[in-house]
CSV table of N, CA and C in Angstrom, one decimal:
chain,number,residue,atom,x,y,z
W,1,MET,N,-10.4,126.5,298.0
W,1,MET,CA,-9.7,126.9,296.8
W,1,MET,C,-10.6,127.6,295.9
W,2,PHE,N,-10.1,128.6,295.2
W,2,PHE,CA,-10.9,129.4,294.3
W,2,PHE,C,-10.5,129.1,292.8
W,3,PHE,N,-11.5,129.0,291.9
W,3,PHE,CA,-11.2,128.8,290.5
W,3,PHE,C,-11.8,130.0,289.7
W,4,ASP,N,-11.0,130.4,288.7
W,4,ASP,CA,-11.4,131.5,287.9
W,4,ASP,C,-12.3,131.0,286.8
W,5,ALA,N,-13.5,130.5,287.2
W,5,ALA,CA,-14.5,129.9,286.3
W,5,ALA,C,-15.8,130.0,287.0
W,6,PRO,N,-16.9,130.1,286.2
W,6,PRO,CA,-18.2,130.1,286.8
W,6,PRO,C,-18.5,128.7,287.4
W,7,ARG,N,-19.4,128.7,288.4
W,7,ARG,CA,-19.7,127.5,289.1
W,7,ARG,C,-20.3,126.4,288.2
W,8,GLU,N,-21.1,126.8,287.2
W,8,GLU,CA,-21.7,125.8,286.3
W,8,GLU,C,-20.6,125.0,285.6
W,9,LEU,N,-19.5,125.7,285.2
W,9,LEU,CA,-18.4,125.1,284.5
W,9,LEU,C,-17.6,124.1,285.5
W,10,VAL,N,-17.4,124.6,286.7
W,10,VAL,CA,-16.6,123.8,287.6
W,10,VAL,C,-17.5,122.5,288.0
W,11,TRP,N,-18.7,122.7,288.1
W,11,TRP,CA,-19.6,121.6,288.4
W,11,TRP,C,-19.5,120.5,287.3
W,12,LYS,N,-19.6,121.0,286.0
W,12,LYS,CA,-19.5,120.1,284.9
W,12,LYS,C,-18.2,119.3,284.9
W,13,ALA,N,-17.1,120.1,285.2
W,13,ALA,CA,-15.8,119.4,285.2
W,13,ALA,C,-15.7,118.4,286.3
W,14,TRP,N,-16.5,118.5,287.3
W,14,TRP,CA,-16.4,117.6,288.5
W,14,TRP,C,-17.4,116.4,288.3
W,15,THR,N,-18.4,116.6,287.5
W,15,THR,CA,-19.5,115.6,287.4
W,15,THR,C,-19.7,114.9,286.1
W,16,LYS,N,-18.9,115.2,285.1
W,16,LYS,CA,-19.0,114.6,283.8
W,16,LYS,C,-17.8,113.8,283.5
W,17,PRO,N,-17.9,112.5,283.3
W,17,PRO,CA,-16.7,111.6,283.1
W,17,PRO,C,-15.7,112.2,282.1
W,18,GLU,N,-16.1,112.7,281.0
W,18,GLU,CA,-15.2,113.1,279.9
W,18,GLU,C,-14.4,114.3,280.4
W,19,HIS,N,-14.9,115.1,281.3
W,19,HIS,CA,-14.1,116.2,281.9
W,19,HIS,C,-13.2,115.7,283.1
W,20,LEU,N,-13.8,114.9,283.9
W,20,LEU,CA,-13.1,114.4,285.1
W,20,LEU,C,-11.8,113.7,284.7
W,21,MET,N,-11.9,113.0,283.6
W,21,MET,CA,-10.7,112.2,283.1
W,21,MET,C,-9.5,113.1,282.8
W,22,GLN,N,-9.8,114.4,282.5
W,22,GLN,CA,-8.8,115.3,282.1
W,22,GLN,C,-8.0,115.9,283.3
W,23,TRP,N,-8.5,115.8,284.5
W,23,TRP,CA,-7.8,116.4,285.6
W,23,TRP,C,-7.7,115.5,286.9
W,24,TRP,N,-8.4,114.4,287.0
W,24,TRP,CA,-8.4,113.7,288.2
W,24,TRP,C,-7.0,113.0,288.5
W,25,GLY,N,-6.6,113.1,289.7
W,25,GLY,CA,-5.4,112.5,290.2
W,25,GLY,C,-4.2,113.5,290.4
W,26,PRO,N,-3.2,113.1,291.2
W,26,PRO,CA,-2.1,113.9,291.4
W,26,PRO,C,-1.3,114.2,290.1
W,27,LYS,N,-0.4,115.2,290.2
W,27,LYS,CA,0.5,115.6,289.1
W,27,LYS,C,1.1,114.3,288.5
W,28,ASP,N,1.1,114.3,287.2
W,28,ASP,CA,1.7,113.2,286.4
W,28,ASP,C,0.9,111.9,286.4
W,29,PHE,N,-0.2,111.9,287.1
W,29,PHE,CA,-1.1,110.7,287.1
W,29,PHE,C,-2.1,111.0,286.0
W,30,THR,N,-2.7,109.9,285.4
W,30,THR,CA,-3.8,110.0,284.5
W,30,THR,C,-5.0,109.3,285.1
W,31,ALA,N,-6.1,109.5,284.4
W,31,ALA,CA,-7.4,108.9,284.9
W,31,ALA,C,-8.0,108.1,283.7
W,32,PRO,N,-7.5,106.9,283.4
W,32,PRO,CA,-7.9,106.2,282.2
W,32,PRO,C,-9.3,105.7,282.2
W,33,VAL,N,-9.9,105.5,283.4
W,33,VAL,CA,-11.2,105.0,283.6
W,33,VAL,C,-12.0,105.9,284.6
W,34,ILE,N,-13.1,106.4,284.1
W,34,ILE,CA,-14.0,107.1,285.0
W,34,ILE,C,-15.4,106.7,284.7
W,35,LYS,N,-16.0,105.9,285.5
W,35,LYS,CA,-17.4,105.4,285.3
W,35,LYS,C,-18.3,106.0,286.4
W,36,MET,N,-19.4,106.6,286.0
W,36,MET,CA,-20.2,107.3,287.0
W,36,MET,C,-21.7,107.0,286.7
W,37,ASP,N,-22.4,106.6,287.7
W,37,ASP,CA,-23.9,106.5,287.7
W,37,ASP,C,-24.3,107.7,288.5
W,38,PHE,N,-24.3,108.9,287.9
W,38,PHE,CA,-24.4,110.1,288.7
W,38,PHE,C,-25.9,110.4,289.1
W,39,ARG,N,-26.3,109.8,290.2
W,39,ARG,CA,-27.6,110.0,290.8
W,39,ARG,C,-27.4,109.6,292.3
W,40,VAL,N,-28.3,110.1,293.2
W,40,VAL,CA,-28.2,109.6,294.6
W,40,VAL,C,-28.4,108.1,294.6
W,41,GLY,N,-27.5,107.4,295.2
W,41,GLY,CA,-27.6,106.0,295.3
W,41,GLY,C,-26.8,105.3,294.2
W,42,GLY,N,-26.4,106.1,293.2
W,42,GLY,CA,-25.5,105.6,292.1
W,42,GLY,C,-24.1,105.4,292.5
W,43,LYS,N,-23.4,104.5,291.8
W,43,LYS,CA,-22.0,104.3,292.1
W,43,LYS,C,-21.0,104.9,291.1
W,44,TYR,N,-19.8,105.0,291.6
W,44,TYR,CA,-18.7,105.4,290.7
W,44,TYR,C,-17.6,104.4,290.8
W,45,LEU,N,-16.8,104.4,289.8
W,45,LEU,CA,-15.6,103.6,289.7
W,45,LEU,C,-14.5,104.4,288.9
W,46,TRP,N,-13.5,104.8,289.6
W,46,TRP,CA,-12.5,105.6,289.0
W,46,TRP,C,-11.1,104.9,289.1
W,47,CYS,N,-10.3,105.2,288.1
W,47,CYS,CA,-8.9,104.7,288.2
W,47,CYS,C,-7.9,105.8,288.0
W,48,MET,N,-6.9,105.8,288.9
W,48,MET,CA,-5.8,106.8,288.7
W,48,MET,C,-4.6,105.9,288.3
W,49,ARG,N,-3.9,106.3,287.3
W,49,ARG,CA,-2.7,105.6,286.9
W,49,ARG,C,-1.4,106.4,287.1
W,50,SER,N,-0.5,105.8,287.8
W,50,SER,CA,0.8,106.5,288.2
W,50,SER,C,1.7,106.6,287.0
W,51,PRO,N,2.7,107.5,287.0
W,51,PRO,CA,3.6,107.6,285.9
W,51,PRO,C,4.3,106.2,285.6
W,52,GLU,N,4.4,105.4,286.6
W,52,GLU,CA,5.0,104.1,286.5
W,52,GLU,C,4.1,103.0,285.9
W,53,GLY,N,2.8,103.4,285.7
W,53,GLY,CA,1.8,102.5,285.1
W,53,GLY,C,1.0,101.7,286.2
W,54,GLU,N,1.1,102.0,287.4
W,54,GLU,CA,0.4,101.4,288.5
W,54,GLU,C,-1.0,102.0,288.5
W,55,ASP,N,-2.1,101.1,288.6
W,55,ASP,CA,-3.4,101.6,288.7
W,55,ASP,C,-3.9,101.6,290.1
W,56,TYR,N,-4.6,102.6,290.5
W,56,TYR,CA,-5.2,102.8,291.9
W,56,TYR,C,-6.7,103.0,291.6
W,57,TRP,N,-7.5,102.1,292.1
W,57,TRP,CA,-8.9,102.2,291.9
W,57,TRP,C,-9.7,102.7,293.1
W,58,SER,N,-10.7,103.4,292.9
W,58,SER,CA,-11.6,103.8,294.0
W,58,SER,C,-13.1,103.7,293.6
W,59,THR,N,-13.9,103.5,294.5
W,59,THR,CA,-15.3,103.4,294.3
W,59,THR,C,-16.1,104.1,295.4
W,60,GLY,N,-17.3,104.3,295.1
W,60,GLY,CA,-18.2,104.9,296.2
W,60,GLY,C,-19.6,105.1,295.7
W,61,VAL,N,-20.4,105.6,296.5
W,61,VAL,CA,-21.8,105.9,296.2
W,61,VAL,C,-22.1,107.3,296.4
W,62,TYR,N,-22.9,107.9,295.5
W,62,TYR,CA,-23.4,109.3,295.7
W,62,TYR,C,-24.5,109.3,296.7
W,63,ARG,N,-24.2,110.0,297.8
W,63,ARG,CA,-25.2,110.1,298.9
W,63,ARG,C,-26.1,111.3,298.8
W,64,GLU,N,-25.5,112.4,298.3
W,64,GLU,CA,-26.2,113.7,298.2
W,64,GLU,C,-25.7,114.4,297.0
W,65,ILE,N,-26.7,114.9,296.2
W,65,ILE,CA,-26.3,115.8,295.0
W,65,ILE,C,-27.3,116.9,295.0
W,66,VAL,N,-26.7,118.1,295.2
W,66,VAL,CA,-27.5,119.4,295.1
W,66,VAL,C,-26.9,120.1,293.9
W,67,GLU,N,-27.6,120.1,292.8
W,67,GLU,CA,-27.1,120.7,291.5
W,67,GLU,C,-26.3,122.0,291.7
W,68,GLN,N,-25.0,121.9,291.3
W,68,GLN,CA,-24.1,123.1,291.3
W,68,GLN,C,-23.8,123.6,292.7
W,69,GLU,N,-24.2,122.9,293.8
W,69,GLU,CA,-23.9,123.3,295.1
W,69,GLU,C,-23.2,122.4,296.0
W,70,LYS,N,-23.5,121.1,295.9
W,70,LYS,CA,-23.0,120.1,296.9
W,70,LYS,C,-23.0,118.7,296.4
W,71,LEU,N,-21.9,118.0,296.6
W,71,LEU,CA,-21.7,116.6,296.4
W,71,LEU,C,-21.3,115.9,297.7
W,72,VAL,N,-21.9,114.8,298.0
W,72,VAL,CA,-21.5,114.0,299.1
W,72,VAL,C,-21.4,112.5,298.6
W,73,THR,N,-20.2,111.9,298.7
W,73,THR,CA,-20.0,110.6,298.3
W,73,THR,C,-19.2,109.8,299.4
W,74,THR,N,-19.5,108.5,299.3
W,74,THR,CA,-18.6,107.6,300.1
W,74,THR,C,-17.3,107.4,299.2
W,75,ASP,N,-16.3,106.9,299.8
W,75,ASP,CA,-15.0,106.7,299.0
W,75,ASP,C,-14.3,105.6,299.6
W,76,SER,N,-14.0,104.6,298.8
W,76,SER,CA,-13.2,103.4,299.2
W,76,SER,C,-12.2,103.0,298.2
W,77,PHE,N,-11.1,102.4,298.6
W,77,PHE,CA,-10.2,101.8,297.7
W,77,PHE,C,-10.9,100.6,297.1
W,78,SER,N,-10.6,100.2,295.9
W,78,SER,CA,-11.3,99.1,295.2
W,78,SER,C,-10.4,98.4,294.3
W,79,ASP,N,-10.9,97.3,293.7
W,79,ASP,CA,-10.2,96.7,292.6
W,79,ASP,C,-10.8,97.1,291.3
W,80,ALA,N,-10.4,96.7,290.2
W,80,ALA,CA,-10.9,97.1,288.9
W,80,ALA,C,-12.4,96.8,288.7
W,81,GLN,N,-12.9,95.8,289.4
W,81,GLN,CA,-14.3,95.5,289.3
W,81,GLN,C,-15.2,96.2,290.3
W,82,GLY,N,-14.6,97.1,291.1
W,82,GLY,CA,-15.4,97.9,292.0
W,82,GLY,C,-15.6,97.3,293.4
W,83,ASN,N,-14.9,96.1,293.6
W,83,ASN,CA,-15.0,95.5,294.9
W,83,ASN,C,-14.1,96.3,295.9
W,84,VAL,N,-14.7,96.6,297.1
W,84,VAL,CA,-13.9,97.3,298.1
W,84,VAL,C,-12.8,96.5,298.6
W,85,VAL,N,-11.6,97.1,298.7
W,85,VAL,CA,-10.4,96.4,299.2
W,85,VAL,C,-9.8,97.3,300.3
W,86,PRO,N,-9.1,96.8,301.2
W,86,PRO,CA,-8.4,97.6,302.3
W,86,PRO,C,-7.3,98.4,301.6
W,87,ALA,N,-7.0,99.5,302.3
W,87,ALA,CA,-5.9,100.4,301.8
W,87,ALA,C,-4.6,99.6,301.7
W,88,SER,N,-4.4,98.6,302.5
W,88,SER,CA,-3.1,97.8,302.4
W,88,SER,C,-3.0,97.1,301.1
W,89,HIS,N,-4.1,96.9,300.3
W,89,HIS,CA,-4.0,96.4,299.0
W,89,HIS,C,-3.1,97.2,298.1
W,90,TYR,N,-3.1,98.5,298.4
W,90,TYR,CA,-2.2,99.4,297.6
W,90,TYR,C,-1.0,99.8,298.4
W,91,GLY,N,-0.6,99.1,299.4
W,91,GLY,CA,0.6,99.3,300.2
W,91,GLY,C,0.5,100.5,301.1
W,92,MET,N,-0.7,100.9,301.4
W,92,MET,CA,-0.9,102.0,302.4
W,92,MET,C,-0.8,101.5,303.8
W,93,SER,N,-0.1,102.2,304.6
W,93,SER,CA,0.0,101.8,306.0
W,93,SER,C,-1.1,102.6,306.9
W,94,GLY,N,-1.2,102.2,308.1
W,94,GLY,CA,-2.1,102.9,309.0
W,94,GLY,C,-3.5,102.2,309.1
W,95,ASP,N,-4.3,102.8,309.9
W,95,ASP,CA,-5.6,102.3,310.2
W,95,ASP,C,-6.7,103.0,309.4
W,96,TRP,N,-6.8,102.6,308.1
W,96,TRP,CA,-7.8,103.2,307.2
W,96,TRP,C,-9.1,102.5,307.4
W,97,PRO,N,-10.2,103.3,307.5
W,97,PRO,CA,-11.5,102.6,307.4
W,97,PRO,C,-11.8,102.1,306.0
W,98,LEU,N,-12.6,101.2,305.8
W,98,LEU,CA,-13.0,100.7,304.5
W,98,LEU,C,-13.7,101.8,303.7
W,99,GLU,N,-14.4,102.7,304.4
W,99,GLU,CA,-15.2,103.7,303.7
W,99,GLU,C,-14.9,105.0,304.3
W,100,LEU,N,-14.6,106.0,303.5
W,100,LEU,CA,-14.5,107.4,303.9
W,100,LEU,C,-15.6,108.2,303.3
W,101,LEU,N,-15.7,109.5,303.7
W,101,LEU,CA,-16.7,110.3,303.2
W,101,LEU,C,-16.1,111.6,302.6
W,102,VAL,N,-16.6,112.0,301.4
W,102,VAL,CA,-16.1,113.2,300.7
W,102,VAL,C,-17.3,114.1,300.5
W,103,THR,N,-17.1,115.4,300.9
W,103,THR,CA,-18.1,116.4,300.8
W,103,THR,C,-17.4,117.5,300.0
W,104,VAL,N,-18.1,118.0,298.9
W,104,VAL,CA,-17.6,119.1,298.1
W,104,VAL,C,-18.7,120.1,298.0
W,105,ILE,N,-18.4,121.4,298.4
W,105,ILE,CA,-19.3,122.5,298.4
W,105,ILE,C,-18.8,123.4,297.2
W,106,PHE,N,-19.7,123.8,296.4
W,106,PHE,CA,-19.4,124.7,295.3
W,106,PHE,C,-20.1,126.1,295.5
W,107,GLU,N,-19.4,127.2,295.6
W,107,GLU,CA,-20.0,128.5,295.9
W,107,GLU,C,-19.5,129.5,294.8
W,108,GLU,N,-20.4,130.2,294.2
W,108,GLU,CA,-20.0,131.2,293.2
W,108,GLU,C,-20.0,132.6,293.8
W,109,ASN,N,-18.9,133.3,293.4
W,109,ASN,CA,-18.8,134.7,293.8
W,109,ASN,C,-18.1,135.5,292.7
W,110,ASP,N,-18.9,136.4,292.2
W,110,ASP,CA,-18.4,137.3,291.1
W,110,ASP,C,-17.8,136.5,289.9
W,111,GLY,N,-18.4,135.5,289.5
W,111,GLY,CA,-18.0,134.7,288.3
W,111,GLY,C,-16.9,133.7,288.6
W,112,LYS,N,-16.4,133.6,289.9
W,112,LYS,CA,-15.4,132.7,290.3
W,112,LYS,C,-16.1,131.6,291.2
W,113,THR,N,-15.4,130.5,291.4
W,113,THR,CA,-16.0,129.4,292.2
W,113,THR,C,-15.1,129.0,293.3
W,114,LYS,N,-15.7,129.0,294.5
W,114,LYS,CA,-14.9,128.5,295.6
W,114,LYS,C,-15.4,127.1,295.9
W,115,ILE,N,-14.4,126.2,296.0
W,115,ILE,CA,-14.6,124.8,296.4
W,115,ILE,C,-14.2,124.6,297.8
W,116,THR,N,-15.0,124.0,298.6
W,116,THR,CA,-14.7,123.6,300.0
W,116,THR,C,-14.8,122.0,300.0
W,117,LEU,N,-13.7,121.4,300.3
W,117,LEU,CA,-13.6,119.9,300.2
W,117,LEU,C,-13.3,119.3,301.5
W,118,ARG,N,-14.0,118.3,301.9
W,118,ARG,CA,-13.7,117.6,303.2
W,118,ARG,C,-13.7,116.1,302.9
W,119,HIS,N,-12.6,115.5,303.2
W,119,HIS,CA,-12.4,114.1,303.0
W,119,HIS,C,-12.2,113.4,304.4
W,120,GLU,N,-13.2,112.9,304.9
W,120,GLU,CA,-13.2,112.4,306.3
W,120,GLU,C,-12.8,110.9,306.4
W,121,GLY,N,-12.0,110.6,307.4
W,121,GLY,CA,-11.7,109.2,307.7
W,121,GLY,C,-10.2,108.9,307.4
W,122,ILE,N,-9.5,109.8,306.8
W,122,ILE,CA,-8.1,109.5,306.5
W,122,ILE,C,-7.3,109.5,307.8
W,123,PRO,N,-6.5,108.4,308.0
W,123,PRO,CA,-5.7,108.4,309.2
W,123,PRO,C,-4.7,109.6,309.3
W,124,ALA,N,-4.5,110.1,310.5
W,124,ALA,CA,-3.6,111.2,310.8
W,124,ALA,C,-2.2,110.9,310.4
W,125,GLY,N,-1.3,111.9,310.3
W,125,GLY,CA,0.1,111.7,310.0
W,125,GLY,C,0.4,111.7,308.5
W,126,GLU,N,1.3,110.8,308.1
W,126,GLU,CA,1.8,110.8,306.8
W,126,GLU,C,0.7,110.6,305.7
W,127,ASN,N,-0.2,109.7,306.1
W,127,ASN,CA,-1.3,109.4,305.1
W,127,ASN,C,-2.1,110.6,304.8
W,128,ARG,N,-2.5,111.4,305.8
W,128,ARG,CA,-3.3,112.6,305.7
W,128,ARG,C,-2.5,113.6,304.9
W,129,ASP,N,-1.2,113.7,305.2
W,129,ASP,CA,-0.3,114.7,304.4
W,129,ASP,C,-0.2,114.3,302.9
W,130,LEU,N,-0.1,113.0,302.6
W,130,LEU,CA,0.0,112.5,301.3
W,130,LEU,C,-1.4,112.8,300.5
W,131,ALA,N,-2.5,112.5,301.2
W,131,ALA,CA,-3.8,112.7,300.6
W,131,ALA,C,-4.0,114.2,300.4
W,132,LYS,N,-3.6,115.0,301.3
W,132,LYS,CA,-3.8,116.5,301.1
W,132,LYS,C,-3.0,116.9,299.9
W,133,ALA,N,-1.7,116.5,299.8
W,133,ALA,CA,-0.9,116.8,298.6
W,133,ALA,C,-1.5,116.3,297.3
W,134,GLY,N,-2.0,115.1,297.3
W,134,GLY,CA,-2.7,114.6,296.2
W,134,GLY,C,-3.9,115.4,295.7
W,135,TRP,N,-4.7,115.8,296.7
W,135,TRP,CA,-5.9,116.6,296.4
W,135,TRP,C,-5.4,118.0,295.8
W,136,ASN,N,-4.4,118.6,296.5
W,136,ASN,CA,-3.9,119.9,296.0
W,136,ASN,C,-3.4,119.8,294.5
W,137,GLU,N,-2.7,118.7,294.2
W,137,GLU,CA,-2.2,118.5,292.9
W,137,GLU,C,-3.3,118.3,291.9
W,138,SER,N,-4.3,117.5,292.3
W,138,SER,CA,-5.5,117.3,291.5
W,138,SER,C,-6.3,118.6,291.2
W,139,LEU,N,-6.4,119.4,292.3
W,139,LEU,CA,-7.2,120.7,292.1
W,139,LEU,C,-6.4,121.7,291.3
W,140,ASP,N,-5.0,121.6,291.4
W,140,ASP,CA,-4.2,122.4,290.5
W,140,ASP,C,-4.4,122.0,289.0
W,141,LYS,N,-4.5,120.7,288.8
W,141,LYS,CA,-4.8,120.2,287.4
W,141,LYS,C,-6.2,120.7,286.9
W,142,LEU,N,-7.2,120.7,287.9
W,142,LEU,CA,-8.5,121.2,287.5
W,142,LEU,C,-8.5,122.6,287.1
W,143,SER,N,-7.7,123.4,287.9
W,143,SER,CA,-7.6,124.8,287.6
W,143,SER,C,-7.0,125.1,286.2
W,144,GLU,N,-6.0,124.3,285.8
W,144,GLU,CA,-5.4,124.4,284.5
W,144,GLU,C,-6.4,124.0,283.4
W,145,TYR,N,-7.1,122.9,283.7
W,145,TYR,CA,-8.1,122.4,282.7
W,145,TYR,C,-9.2,123.4,282.5
W,146,LEU,N,-9.7,124.1,283.6
W,146,LEU,CA,-10.7,125.1,283.4
W,146,LEU,C,-10.3,126.3,282.6
W,147,ARG,N,-9.0,126.5,282.5
W,147,ARG,CA,-8.5,127.6,281.7
W,147,ARG,C,-8.7,127.3,280.2
W,148,LYS,N,-8.7,126.0,279.8
W,148,LYS,CA,-8.8,125.6,278.5
W,148,LYS,C,-10.3,125.2,278.1
W,149,PHE,N,-11.1,125.0,279.1
W,149,PHE,CA,-12.4,124.4,279.0
W,149,PHE,C,-13.3,125.4,278.2
């Protein structure tokens, strides 16, 4: 996906809690809690809140950080304290691993930024389709946010 913003700005929107809170989550979801220890080996704890008020927590560890170029994190469902829980905790069906891997590549081209995102480990079928739709809606919100940033 391409964003009409310089890579430095897109990187900040992705790596600073005060910015991430503005766009993280599918359409009509909010992100009331974004905690980040942004360093290799550091942990994050994020909350997405549905329009119905249900909270969905996720946690992970930053495995690789290449300034303005690449992020690699683990990704797990969690409770509000950051304890890893199975996907079934949130009513998800299928054979989800407890830990997934997210890789985000940031490339600048003529003042625009291309994001390449890979979220590994999501079970095939409906779960993968829902995750893809959620990511697309989140990235659409990021695009909107970058216009105002």
